[in-house]
Amino acid sequence: MPEQGSAELADLLRDRGLRLTPQRQLVLDAVRQLVHATPEQVHAAVCEVASGVNITTVYRTLELLEELGLVTHVHLSHGAPTYHDAAVVQHVHLVCRSCDTVTELEQSELAPLAERLLSTRGFRMDIGHVALFGLCGGCA
């Protein structure tokens, strides 16, 4: 998969007049490997391979990758956003306020709510950016 990801990223960057750098590829690879990761976690993973990459490069690259449609983010706490691969099926994040565990819920579970909001309020819910906070079964 890394070669396919490299070609995909290179093509998207070339279309914008940009080039594929090792840092950009490392950031994308880290997001895909970590599944859900903050910029700091991505930075730590990238630094295991290339210690000279700074956190500012990671933040800028994550913004670029999101503009390109390769990654997306959600806010799972009051801190930094959490990034994940946009190619993965969109899902809802369930965040435990006690133990900070994050589990996933299929977006189809919220489909009735999304449909009701659309029909009653004209509101189109972006389910890929939904995080629901509460207590998990172990903490409740």
Short mmCIF file of N, CA and C in Angstrom, two decimals:
data_model
loop_
_atom_site.label_atom_id
_atom_site.label_comp_id
_atom_site.label_asym_id
_atom_site.label_seq_id
_atom_site.Cartn_x
_atom_site.Cartn_y
_atom_site.Cartn_z
N MET A 1 0.80 -1.21 0.00
CA MET A 1 0.00 0.00 0.00
C MET A 1 0.84 1.26 0.00
N PRO A 2 2.02 1.32 0.63
CA PRO A 2 2.79 2.56 0.60
C PRO A 2 3.09 3.05 -0.80
N GLU A 3 3.36 2.14 -1.76
CA GLU A 3 3.66 2.61 -3.12
C GLU A 3 2.43 3.24 -3.75
N GLN A 4 1.26 2.62 -3.55
CA GLN A 4 0.03 3.20 -4.08
C GLN A 4 -0.22 4.56 -3.43
N GLY A 5 -0.02 4.67 -2.11
CA GLY A 5 -0.18 5.93 -1.41
C GLY A 5 0.79 6.97 -1.90
N SER A 6 2.03 6.55 -2.19
CA SER A 6 3.05 7.48 -2.69
C SER A 6 2.65 8.04 -4.04
N ALA A 7 2.18 7.17 -4.92
CA ALA A 7 1.78 7.61 -6.26
C ALA A 7 0.58 8.54 -6.17
N GLU A 8 -0.38 8.17 -5.33
CA GLU A 8 -1.57 8.99 -5.15
C GLU A 8 -1.19 10.38 -4.62
N LEU A 9 -0.37 10.41 -3.60
CA LEU A 9 0.06 11.67 -3.02
C LEU A 9 0.88 12.48 -4.01
N ALA A 10 1.78 11.84 -4.71
CA ALA A 10 2.62 12.54 -5.70
C ALA A 10 1.75 13.18 -6.78
N ASP A 11 0.76 12.45 -7.27
CA ASP A 11 -0.13 12.98 -8.31
C ASP A 11 -0.93 14.18 -7.81
N LEU A 12 -1.47 14.07 -6.61
CA LEU A 12 -2.25 15.17 -6.05
C LEU A 12 -1.39 16.42 -5.84
N LEU A 13 -0.18 16.21 -5.35
CA LEU A 13 0.73 17.35 -5.14
C LEU A 13 1.14 17.97 -6.48
N ARG A 14 1.48 17.13 -7.44
CA ARG A 14 1.90 17.62 -8.76
C ARG A 14 0.79 18.46 -9.40
N ASP A 15 -0.48 18.04 -9.23
CA ASP A 15 -1.61 18.79 -9.77
C ASP A 15 -1.69 20.20 -9.18
N ARG A 16 -1.12 20.39 -8.01
CA ARG A 16 -1.13 21.71 -7.35
C ARG A 16 0.19 22.43 -7.50
N GLY A 17 1.09 21.87 -8.30
CA GLY A 17 2.39 22.50 -8.51
C GLY A 17 3.35 22.26 -7.36
N LEU A 18 3.09 21.25 -6.56
CA LEU A 18 3.94 20.92 -5.42
C LEU A 18 4.64 19.60 -5.68
N ARG A 19 5.62 19.28 -4.85
CA ARG A 19 6.32 18.02 -5.04
C ARG A 19 6.18 17.14 -3.80
N LEU A 20 6.38 15.86 -4.01
CA LEU A 20 6.34 14.91 -2.91
C LEU A 20 7.68 14.93 -2.19
N THR A 21 7.64 15.29 -0.92
CA THR A 21 8.86 15.29 -0.11
C THR A 21 8.82 14.08 0.81
N PRO A 22 9.97 13.64 1.28
CA PRO A 22 9.97 12.52 2.24
C PRO A 22 9.15 12.83 3.48
N GLN A 23 9.19 14.09 3.94
CA GLN A 23 8.43 14.47 5.13
C GLN A 23 6.93 14.33 4.90
N ARG A 24 6.45 14.75 3.75
CA ARG A 24 5.01 14.64 3.46
C ARG A 24 4.60 13.17 3.43
N GLN A 25 5.41 12.33 2.81
CA GLN A 25 5.10 10.91 2.76
C GLN A 25 5.12 10.29 4.15
N LEU A 26 6.11 10.68 4.97
CA LEU A 26 6.20 10.13 6.32
C LEU A 26 4.99 10.52 7.18
N VAL A 27 4.52 11.74 7.03
CA VAL A 27 3.35 12.18 7.80
C VAL A 27 2.12 11.38 7.38
N LEU A 28 1.90 11.22 6.08
CA LEU A 28 0.75 10.44 5.60
C LEU A 28 0.86 8.99 6.08
N ASP A 29 2.03 8.41 5.98
CA ASP A 29 2.23 7.03 6.43
C ASP A 29 1.94 6.89 7.92
N ALA A 30 2.36 7.87 8.71
CA ALA A 30 2.14 7.83 10.16
C ALA A 30 0.65 7.90 10.49
N VAL A 31 -0.09 8.79 9.82
CA VAL A 31 -1.53 8.89 10.06
C VAL A 31 -2.19 7.55 9.74
N ARG A 32 -1.83 6.96 8.62
CA ARG A 32 -2.43 5.69 8.23
C ARG A 32 -2.06 4.57 9.20
N GLN A 33 -0.85 4.59 9.70
CA GLN A 33 -0.40 3.55 10.63
C GLN A 33 -1.04 3.71 12.01
N LEU A 34 -1.15 4.93 12.48
CA LEU A 34 -1.65 5.19 13.83
C LEU A 34 -3.18 5.14 13.93
N VAL A 35 -3.87 5.24 12.84
CA VAL A 35 -5.33 5.20 12.72
C VAL A 35 -5.97 6.48 13.25
N HIS A 36 -5.86 6.79 14.54
CA HIS A 36 -6.33 8.05 15.13
C HIS A 36 -5.13 8.66 15.82
N ALA A 37 -4.73 9.87 15.40
CA ALA A 37 -3.51 10.44 15.98
C ALA A 37 -3.56 11.96 16.01
N THR A 38 -3.06 12.51 17.09
CA THR A 38 -2.89 13.96 17.20
C THR A 38 -1.62 14.34 16.43
N PRO A 39 -1.46 15.63 16.13
CA PRO A 39 -0.22 16.04 15.46
C PRO A 39 1.03 15.65 16.26
N GLU A 40 0.94 15.70 17.57
CA GLU A 40 2.08 15.33 18.41
C GLU A 40 2.41 13.85 18.26
N GLN A 41 1.38 13.01 18.18
CA GLN A 41 1.60 11.57 17.99
C GLN A 41 2.17 11.29 16.61
N VAL A 42 1.68 12.01 15.61
CA VAL A 42 2.23 11.87 14.25
C VAL A 42 3.69 12.30 14.26
N HIS A 43 3.98 13.40 14.92
CA HIS A 43 5.36 13.90 15.00
C HIS A 43 6.27 12.86 15.64
N ALA A 44 5.83 12.26 16.73
CA ALA A 44 6.64 11.24 17.41
C ALA A 44 6.91 10.06 16.50
N ALA A 45 5.89 9.62 15.75
CA ALA A 45 6.07 8.49 14.83
C ALA A 45 7.02 8.85 13.70
N VAL A 46 6.89 10.05 13.15
CA VAL A 46 7.77 10.51 12.07
C VAL A 46 9.22 10.60 12.57
N CYS A 47 9.39 11.10 13.80
CA CYS A 47 10.74 11.27 14.35
C CYS A 47 11.45 9.93 14.60
N GLU A 48 10.69 8.86 14.71
CA GLU A 48 11.32 7.53 14.84
C GLU A 48 12.05 7.16 13.55
N VAL A 49 11.60 7.72 12.44
CA VAL A 49 12.19 7.43 11.12
C VAL A 49 13.13 8.55 10.68
N ALA A 50 12.71 9.79 10.93
CA ALA A 50 13.49 10.96 10.49
C ALA A 50 13.49 11.98 11.62
N SER A 51 14.52 11.99 12.42
CA SER A 51 14.55 12.82 13.63
C SER A 51 14.58 14.32 13.35
N GLY A 52 14.91 14.73 12.15
CA GLY A 52 15.03 16.16 11.86
C GLY A 52 13.73 16.85 11.51
N VAL A 53 12.62 16.14 11.46
CA VAL A 53 11.34 16.75 11.10
C VAL A 53 10.77 17.46 12.32
N ASN A 54 10.43 18.75 12.16
CA ASN A 54 9.91 19.48 13.32
C ASN A 54 8.38 19.47 13.33
N ILE A 55 7.82 19.83 14.46
CA ILE A 55 6.37 19.78 14.67
C ILE A 55 5.63 20.73 13.73
N THR A 56 6.24 21.86 13.39
CA THR A 56 5.61 22.80 12.46
C THR A 56 5.41 22.16 11.09
N THR A 57 6.39 21.40 10.64
CA THR A 57 6.27 20.69 9.36
C THR A 57 5.11 19.70 9.42
N VAL A 58 4.97 19.02 10.54
CA VAL A 58 3.87 18.06 10.69
C VAL A 58 2.53 18.77 10.62
N TYR A 59 2.36 19.87 11.34
CA TYR A 59 1.10 20.62 11.30
C TYR A 59 0.78 21.10 9.89
N ARG A 60 1.76 21.68 9.20
CA ARG A 60 1.53 22.19 7.84
C ARG A 60 1.20 21.05 6.89
N THR A 61 1.88 19.93 7.05
CA THR A 61 1.62 18.79 6.18
C THR A 61 0.24 18.21 6.43
N LEU A 62 -0.17 18.12 7.68
CA LEU A 62 -1.52 17.63 7.98
C LEU A 62 -2.58 18.53 7.36
N GLU A 63 -2.38 19.85 7.43
CA GLU A 63 -3.32 20.79 6.79
C GLU A 63 -3.37 20.57 5.29
N LEU A 64 -2.21 20.39 4.67
CA LEU A 64 -2.15 20.15 3.23
C LEU A 64 -2.83 18.83 2.88
N LEU A 65 -2.55 17.78 3.63
CA LEU A 65 -3.15 16.47 3.36
C LEU A 65 -4.67 16.52 3.50
N GLU A 66 -5.15 17.34 4.43
CA GLU A 66 -6.59 17.49 4.58
C GLU A 66 -7.17 18.25 3.38
N GLU A 67 -6.49 19.30 2.93
CA GLU A 67 -6.94 20.03 1.73
C GLU A 67 -7.00 19.10 0.52
N LEU A 68 -6.07 18.15 0.45
CA LEU A 68 -6.01 17.21 -0.67
C LEU A 68 -7.03 16.09 -0.53
N GLY A 69 -7.70 16.02 0.61
CA GLY A 69 -8.72 14.99 0.82
C GLY A 69 -8.16 13.63 1.24
N LEU A 70 -6.91 13.61 1.71
CA LEU A 70 -6.30 12.34 2.10
C LEU A 70 -6.47 12.03 3.57
N VAL A 71 -6.60 13.06 4.40
CA VAL A 71 -6.85 12.85 5.82
C VAL A 71 -8.00 13.76 6.24
N THR A 72 -8.58 13.45 7.36
CA THR A 72 -9.62 14.28 7.95
C THR A 72 -9.37 14.33 9.45
N HIS A 73 -10.02 15.27 10.11
CA HIS A 73 -9.80 15.38 11.55
C HIS A 73 -11.12 15.50 12.30
N VAL A 74 -11.04 15.22 13.57
CA VAL A 74 -12.17 15.36 14.48
C VAL A 74 -11.60 15.84 15.81
N HIS A 75 -12.39 16.58 16.57
CA HIS A 75 -11.94 17.04 17.88
C HIS A 75 -12.50 16.08 18.93
N LEU A 76 -11.60 15.31 19.54
CA LEU A 76 -11.99 14.32 20.53
C LEU A 76 -11.80 14.83 21.95
N SER A 77 -11.27 16.02 22.09
CA SER A 77 -11.08 16.62 23.41
C SER A 77 -10.91 18.11 23.22
N HIS A 78 -10.55 18.80 24.28
CA HIS A 78 -10.32 20.24 24.18
C HIS A 78 -8.95 20.54 23.60
N GLY A 79 -8.14 19.51 23.40
CA GLY A 79 -6.78 19.69 22.89
C GLY A 79 -6.73 19.68 21.37
N ALA A 80 -5.65 19.16 20.86
CA ALA A 80 -5.39 19.13 19.42
C ALA A 80 -6.38 18.20 18.71
N PRO A 81 -6.64 18.46 17.45
CA PRO A 81 -7.51 17.57 16.68
C PRO A 81 -6.85 16.20 16.49
N THR A 82 -7.67 15.21 16.21
CA THR A 82 -7.20 13.86 15.93
C THR A 82 -7.42 13.60 14.45
N TYR A 83 -6.38 13.14 13.77
CA TYR A 83 -6.42 12.91 12.33
C TYR A 83 -6.55 11.43 12.03
N HIS A 84 -7.22 11.14 10.91
CA HIS A 84 -7.27 9.77 10.42
C HIS A 84 -7.40 9.78 8.91
N ASP A 85 -7.12 8.63 8.33
CA ASP A 85 -7.12 8.43 6.88
C ASP A 85 -8.53 8.66 6.33
N ALA A 86 -8.66 9.54 5.37
CA ALA A 86 -9.97 9.84 4.78
C ALA A 86 -10.52 8.67 3.98
N ALA A 87 -9.65 7.74 3.58
CA ALA A 87 -10.10 6.58 2.81
C ALA A 87 -10.84 5.56 3.67
N VAL A 88 -10.65 5.65 4.98
CA VAL A 88 -11.34 4.74 5.90
C VAL A 88 -12.80 5.17 6.00
N VAL A 89 -13.70 4.21 6.09
CA VAL A 89 -15.12 4.52 6.19
C VAL A 89 -15.35 5.48 7.36
N GLN A 90 -16.10 6.54 7.09
CA GLN A 90 -16.38 7.53 8.12
C GLN A 90 -17.15 6.89 9.26
N HIS A 91 -16.88 7.34 10.47
CA HIS A 91 -17.49 6.76 11.65
C HIS A 91 -17.64 7.82 12.73
N VAL A 92 -18.42 7.50 13.72
CA VAL A 92 -18.65 8.37 14.86
C VAL A 92 -17.69 7.94 15.96
N HIS A 93 -17.17 8.90 16.69
CA HIS A 93 -16.25 8.59 17.79
C HIS A 93 -17.00 8.71 19.11
N LEU A 94 -16.90 7.68 19.94
CA LEU A 94 -17.47 7.69 21.28
C LEU A 94 -16.31 7.87 22.25
N VAL A 95 -16.31 8.97 22.98
CA VAL A 95 -15.18 9.33 23.84
C VAL A 95 -15.62 9.26 25.30
N CYS A 96 -14.93 8.44 26.09
CA CYS A 96 -15.23 8.33 27.51
C CYS A 96 -14.55 9.48 28.25
N ARG A 97 -15.32 10.26 28.97
CA ARG A 97 -14.78 11.40 29.72
C ARG A 97 -13.97 10.96 30.93
N SER A 98 -14.13 9.71 31.36
CA SER A 98 -13.42 9.24 32.54
C SER A 98 -12.06 8.62 32.20
N CYS A 99 -12.05 7.66 31.27
CA CYS A 99 -10.80 6.95 30.97
C CYS A 99 -10.19 7.35 29.62
N ASP A 100 -10.85 8.25 28.89
CA ASP A 100 -10.38 8.76 27.59
C ASP A 100 -10.36 7.71 26.48
N THR A 101 -11.01 6.58 26.69
CA THR A 101 -11.09 5.57 25.64
C THR A 101 -11.93 6.10 24.48
N VAL A 102 -11.47 5.85 23.27
CA VAL A 102 -12.22 6.24 22.08
C VAL A 102 -12.61 4.96 21.33
N THR A 103 -13.90 4.78 21.13
CA THR A 103 -14.38 3.66 20.34
C THR A 103 -15.14 4.21 19.15
N GLU A 104 -15.39 3.36 18.18
CA GLU A 104 -16.04 3.80 16.96
C GLU A 104 -17.45 3.22 16.85
N LEU A 105 -18.29 3.98 16.23
CA LEU A 105 -19.67 3.61 15.98
C LEU A 105 -19.93 3.84 14.50
N GLU A 106 -20.57 2.90 13.85
CA GLU A 106 -20.86 3.08 12.43
C GLU A 106 -21.77 4.29 12.24
N GLN A 107 -21.50 5.06 11.19
CA GLN A 107 -22.29 6.28 10.98
C GLN A 107 -23.75 5.96 10.69
N SER A 108 -24.04 4.75 10.25
CA SER A 108 -25.42 4.37 9.99
C SER A 108 -26.27 4.43 11.26
N GLU A 109 -25.62 4.30 12.42
CA GLU A 109 -26.35 4.38 13.69
C GLU A 109 -26.93 5.78 13.90
N LEU A 110 -26.31 6.79 13.31
CA LEU A 110 -26.81 8.17 13.44
C LEU A 110 -27.65 8.60 12.24
N ALA A 111 -27.81 7.72 11.27
CA ALA A 111 -28.56 8.07 10.06
C ALA A 111 -29.97 8.57 10.37
N PRO A 112 -30.72 7.92 11.28
CA PRO A 112 -32.06 8.46 11.57
C PRO A 112 -32.02 9.89 12.11
N LEU A 113 -31.05 10.20 12.96
CA LEU A 113 -30.92 11.56 13.48
C LEU A 113 -30.55 12.53 12.35
N ALA A 114 -29.61 12.12 11.50
CA ALA A 114 -29.20 12.97 10.37
C ALA A 114 -30.38 13.25 9.45
N GLU A 115 -31.18 12.23 9.18
CA GLU A 115 -32.36 12.42 8.32
C GLU A 115 -33.38 13.35 8.97
N ARG A 116 -33.60 13.18 10.27
CA ARG A 116 -34.55 14.04 10.98
C ARG A 116 -34.07 15.49 10.98
N LEU A 117 -32.79 15.72 11.22
CA LEU A 117 -32.26 17.08 11.20
C LEU A 117 -32.39 17.72 9.82
N LEU A 118 -32.18 16.91 8.79
CA LEU A 118 -32.32 17.44 7.43
C LEU A 118 -33.76 17.80 7.13
N SER A 119 -34.69 16.93 7.48
CA SER A 119 -36.09 17.18 7.13
C SER A 119 -36.73 18.27 8.00
N THR A 120 -36.34 18.36 9.27
CA THR A 120 -37.00 19.34 10.15
C THR A 120 -36.28 20.69 10.20
N ARG A 121 -34.98 20.67 9.97
CA ARG A 121 -34.22 21.93 10.11
C ARG A 121 -33.41 22.30 8.88
N GLY A 122 -33.38 21.42 7.88
CA GLY A 122 -32.56 21.68 6.71
C GLY A 122 -31.08 21.59 6.99
N PHE A 123 -30.73 20.91 8.09
CA PHE A 123 -29.34 20.82 8.54
C PHE A 123 -28.72 19.52 8.06
N ARG A 124 -27.59 19.65 7.34
CA ARG A 124 -26.85 18.47 6.86
C ARG A 124 -25.71 18.17 7.82
N MET A 125 -25.84 17.07 8.53
CA MET A 125 -24.85 16.70 9.53
C MET A 125 -23.64 16.05 8.87
N ASP A 126 -22.46 16.47 9.29
CA ASP A 126 -21.21 15.87 8.82
C ASP A 126 -20.84 14.78 9.82
N ILE A 127 -21.30 13.57 9.57
CA ILE A 127 -21.12 12.48 10.52
C ILE A 127 -19.65 12.13 10.70
N GLY A 128 -18.82 12.37 9.71
CA GLY A 128 -17.40 12.07 9.83
C GLY A 128 -16.69 12.92 10.85
N HIS A 129 -17.30 13.99 11.29
CA HIS A 129 -16.68 14.88 12.27
C HIS A 129 -17.42 14.85 13.61
N VAL A 130 -18.13 13.77 13.89
CA VAL A 130 -18.92 13.69 15.11
C VAL A 130 -18.15 12.93 16.19
N ALA A 131 -18.13 13.52 17.37
CA ALA A 131 -17.59 12.86 18.57
C ALA A 131 -18.63 13.01 19.67
N LEU A 132 -19.05 11.91 20.21
CA LEU A 132 -20.02 11.92 21.30
C LEU A 132 -19.28 11.61 22.60
N PHE A 133 -19.53 12.42 23.61
CA PHE A 133 -18.85 12.28 24.90
C PHE A 133 -19.78 11.73 25.94
N GLY A 134 -19.26 10.89 26.80
CA GLY A 134 -20.04 10.29 27.87
C GLY A 134 -19.15 9.35 28.67
N LEU A 135 -19.76 8.32 29.23
CA LEU A 135 -19.01 7.32 29.98
C LEU A 135 -19.13 5.96 29.31
N CYS A 136 -18.01 5.28 29.16
CA CYS A 136 -18.03 3.95 28.56
C CYS A 136 -18.65 2.96 29.55
N GLY A 137 -18.93 1.76 29.09
CA GLY A 137 -19.53 0.74 29.93
C GLY A 137 -18.71 0.42 31.16
N GLY A 138 -17.40 0.46 31.04
CA GLY A 138 -16.52 0.16 32.18
C GLY A 138 -16.51 1.25 33.24
N CYS A 139 -16.79 2.48 32.83
CA CYS A 139 -16.74 3.60 33.79
C CYS A 139 -18.11 4.02 34.30
N ALA A 140 -19.16 3.63 33.60
CA ALA A 140 -20.51 4.09 33.95
C ALA A 140 -20.98 3.59 35.31
#
